[in-house]
PDB file of C-alpha atoms in Angstrom:
ATOM      1  CA  MET Y   1       0.000   0.000   0.000  1.00  0.00           C
ATOM      2  CA  VAL Y   2       1.258   3.484  -0.775  1.00  0.00           C
ATOM      3  CA  ASP Y   3       0.402   6.746   0.905  1.00  0.00           C
ATOM      4  CA  ASP Y   4      -1.325   9.767  -0.631  1.00  0.00           C
ATOM      5  CA  GLU Y   5       1.972  11.658  -0.949  1.00  0.00           C
ATOM      6  CA  PHE Y   6       3.373   8.905  -3.183  1.00  0.00           C
ATOM      7  CA  LEU Y   7       0.347   9.164  -5.476  1.00  0.00           C
ATOM      8  CA  GLU Y   8       0.549  12.956  -5.591  1.00  0.00           C
ATOM      9  CA  ARG Y   9       4.267  12.843  -6.409  1.00  0.00           C
ATOM     10  CA  LEU Y  10       3.489  10.657  -9.444  1.00  0.00           C
ATOM     11  CA  SER Y  11       0.332  12.631 -10.386  1.00  0.00           C
ATOM     12  CA  ILE Y  12      -1.861   9.562  -9.891  1.00  0.00           C
ATOM     13  CA  GLU Y  13      -5.444  10.164  -8.826  1.00  0.00           C
ATOM     14  CA  LYS Y  14      -6.391   8.025  -5.836  1.00  0.00           C
ATOM     15  CA  GLY Y  15      -9.100   5.413  -6.435  1.00  0.00           C
ATOM     16  CA  THR Y  16      -8.734   5.347 -10.216  1.00  0.00           C
ATOM     17  CA  ARG Y  17      -7.576   2.710 -12.650  1.00  0.00           C
ATOM     18  CA  LYS Y  18      -5.389   3.623 -15.589  1.00  0.00           C
ATOM     19  CA  VAL Y  19      -3.565   1.768 -18.331  1.00  0.00           C
ATOM     20  CA  ILE Y  20       0.021   3.018 -18.422  1.00  0.00           C
ATOM     21  CA  ASN Y  21       2.735   2.865 -21.045  1.00  0.00           C
ATOM     22  CA  HIS Y  22       6.267   1.513 -20.708  1.00  0.00           C
ATOM     23  CA  GLU Y  23       7.747   4.850 -19.639  1.00  0.00           C
ATOM     24  CA  GLU Y  24       5.089   5.432 -16.953  1.00  0.00           C
ATOM     25  CA  ARG Y  25       5.633   1.911 -15.647  1.00  0.00           C
ATOM     26  CA  GLY Y  26       9.340   2.621 -15.325  1.00  0.00           C
ATOM     27  CA  GLN Y  27       8.594   5.870 -13.479  1.00  0.00           C
ATOM     28  CA  VAL Y  28       6.420   4.055 -10.930  1.00  0.00           C
ATOM     29  CA  LEU Y  29       8.960   1.259 -10.440  1.00  0.00           C
ATOM     30  CA  ARG Y  30      11.802   3.766  -9.965  1.00  0.00           C
ATOM     31  CA  ALA Y  31       9.703   5.631  -7.387  1.00  0.00           C
ATOM     32  CA  MET Y  32       9.219   2.334  -5.537  1.00  0.00           C
ATOM     33  CA  ASP Y  33      12.950   1.528  -5.534  1.00  0.00           C
ATOM     34  CA  GLY Y  34      13.953   0.709  -1.976  1.00  0.00           C
ATOM     35  CA  CYS Y  35      10.348   0.224  -0.870  1.00  0.00           C
ATOM     36  CA  SER Y  36       9.086  -3.085   0.401  1.00  0.00           C
ATOM     37  CA  TYR Y  37       6.243  -4.502  -1.698  1.00  0.00           C
ATOM     38  CA  LYS Y  38       4.594  -7.802  -2.554  1.00  0.00           C
ATOM     39  CA  ALA Y  39       3.831  -8.888  -6.121  1.00  0.00           C
ATOM     40  CA  ALA Y  40       0.511 -10.614  -6.769  1.00  0.00           C
ATOM     41  CA  ALA Y  41      -1.004 -11.881  -9.996  1.00  0.00           C
ATOM     42  CA  GLY Y  42      -4.276 -10.260 -10.933  1.00  0.00           C
ATOM     43  CA  GLY Y  43      -6.341  -8.905 -13.765  1.00  0.00           C
ATOM     44  CA  SER Y  44      -8.040 -10.468 -16.751  1.00  0.00           C
ATOM     45  CA  LEU Y  45      -5.109 -12.623 -17.889  1.00  0.00           C
ATOM     46  CA  SER Y  46      -4.678 -14.204 -14.467  1.00  0.00           C
ATOM     47  CA  ASN Y  47      -8.413 -14.839 -14.230  1.00  0.00           C
ATOM     48  CA  SER Y  48      -8.384 -16.453 -17.691  1.00  0.00           C
ATOM     49  CA  LEU Y  49      -5.497 -18.726 -16.716  1.00  0.00           C
ATOM     50  CA  VAL Y  50      -7.300 -19.848 -13.562  1.00  0.00           C
ATOM     51  CA  ALA Y  51     -10.467 -20.598 -15.555  1.00  0.00           C
ATOM     52  CA  LEU Y  52      -8.507 -22.575 -18.169  1.00  0.00           C
ATOM     53  CA  ALA Y  53      -6.680 -24.546 -15.472  1.00  0.00           C
ATOM     54  CA  ARG Y  54      -9.999 -25.448 -13.873  1.00  0.00           C
ATOM     55  CA  LEU Y  55     -11.424 -26.551 -17.215  1.00  0.00           C
ATOM     56  CA  GLY Y  56      -8.440 -28.811 -17.766  1.00  0.00           C
ATOM     57  CA  SER Y  57      -8.736 -30.456 -14.363  1.00  0.00           C
ATOM     58  CA  SER Y  58     -12.490 -31.058 -14.210  1.00  0.00           C
ATOM     59  CA  GLN Y  59     -13.373 -34.699 -14.764  1.00  0.00           C
ATOM     60  CA  SER Y  60     -16.936 -34.885 -13.551  1.00  0.00           C
ATOM     61  CA  ALA Y  61     -20.107 -36.447 -14.900  1.00  0.00           C
ATOM     62  CA  GLY Y  62     -18.148 -38.644 -17.318  1.00  0.00           C
ATOM     63  CA  TYR Y  63     -16.819 -35.807 -19.464  1.00  0.00           C
ATOM     64  CA  PRO Y  64     -13.448 -36.425 -21.118  1.00  0.00           C
ATOM     65  CA  GLU Y  65     -10.364 -34.632 -19.816  1.00  0.00           C
ATOM     66  CA  LEU Y  66      -9.714 -31.363 -21.654  1.00  0.00           C
ATOM     67  CA  LYS Y  67      -6.204 -30.562 -22.838  1.00  0.00           C
ATOM     68  CA  ILE Y  68      -5.743 -26.834 -22.165  1.00  0.00           C
ATOM     69  CA  ALA Y  69      -2.819 -24.649 -23.236  1.00  0.00           C
ATOM     70  CA  MET Y  70      -2.064 -20.963 -23.609  1.00  0.00           C
ATOM     71  CA  ALA Y  71       0.902 -19.334 -25.320  1.00  0.00           C
ATOM     72  CA  GLY Y  72       2.366 -15.910 -24.712  1.00  0.00           C
ATOM     73  CA  SER Y  73       5.513 -14.024 -23.898  1.00  0.00           C
ATOM     74  CA  VAL Y  74       6.955 -12.808 -20.627  1.00  0.00           C
ATOM     75  CA  GLY Y  75       9.460 -10.002 -20.124  1.00  0.00           C
ATOM     76  CA  SER Y  76      13.014 -10.538 -18.919  1.00  0.00           C
ATOM     77  CA  ASP Y  77      12.595  -8.294 -15.872  1.00  0.00           C
ATOM     78  CA  PRO Y  78      11.833  -9.162 -12.221  1.00  0.00           C
ATOM     79  CA  LEU Y  79       8.071  -9.213 -12.860  1.00  0.00           C
ATOM     80  CA  GLY Y  80       8.593 -11.554 -15.812  1.00  0.00           C
ATOM     81  CA  SER Y  81      10.519 -13.880 -13.504  1.00  0.00           C
ATOM     82  CA  PHE Y  82       7.662 -13.699 -11.006  1.00  0.00           C
ATOM     83  CA  TYR Y  83       5.116 -14.784 -13.639  1.00  0.00           C
ATOM     84  CA  ARG Y  84       7.364 -17.561 -14.982  1.00  0.00           C
TER      85      ARG Y  84
END
């Protein structure tokens, strides 16, 4: 969790959701340098992966096992390592 001053310093409006570009992402990560934080998967991709995993593991009512796969790319930064 960050405080209001952190949000103000980065010109981020509290309580909003915004898609950011690569440069803005770097700005936020640099501002967090030295801070303690916890990474957690979330958002539509994570929800899709959970749903696909559940489809692949459900073997009820005599239905055949589903073979589920998803392809994509992951960055070579610390967050990419987290997702891998």
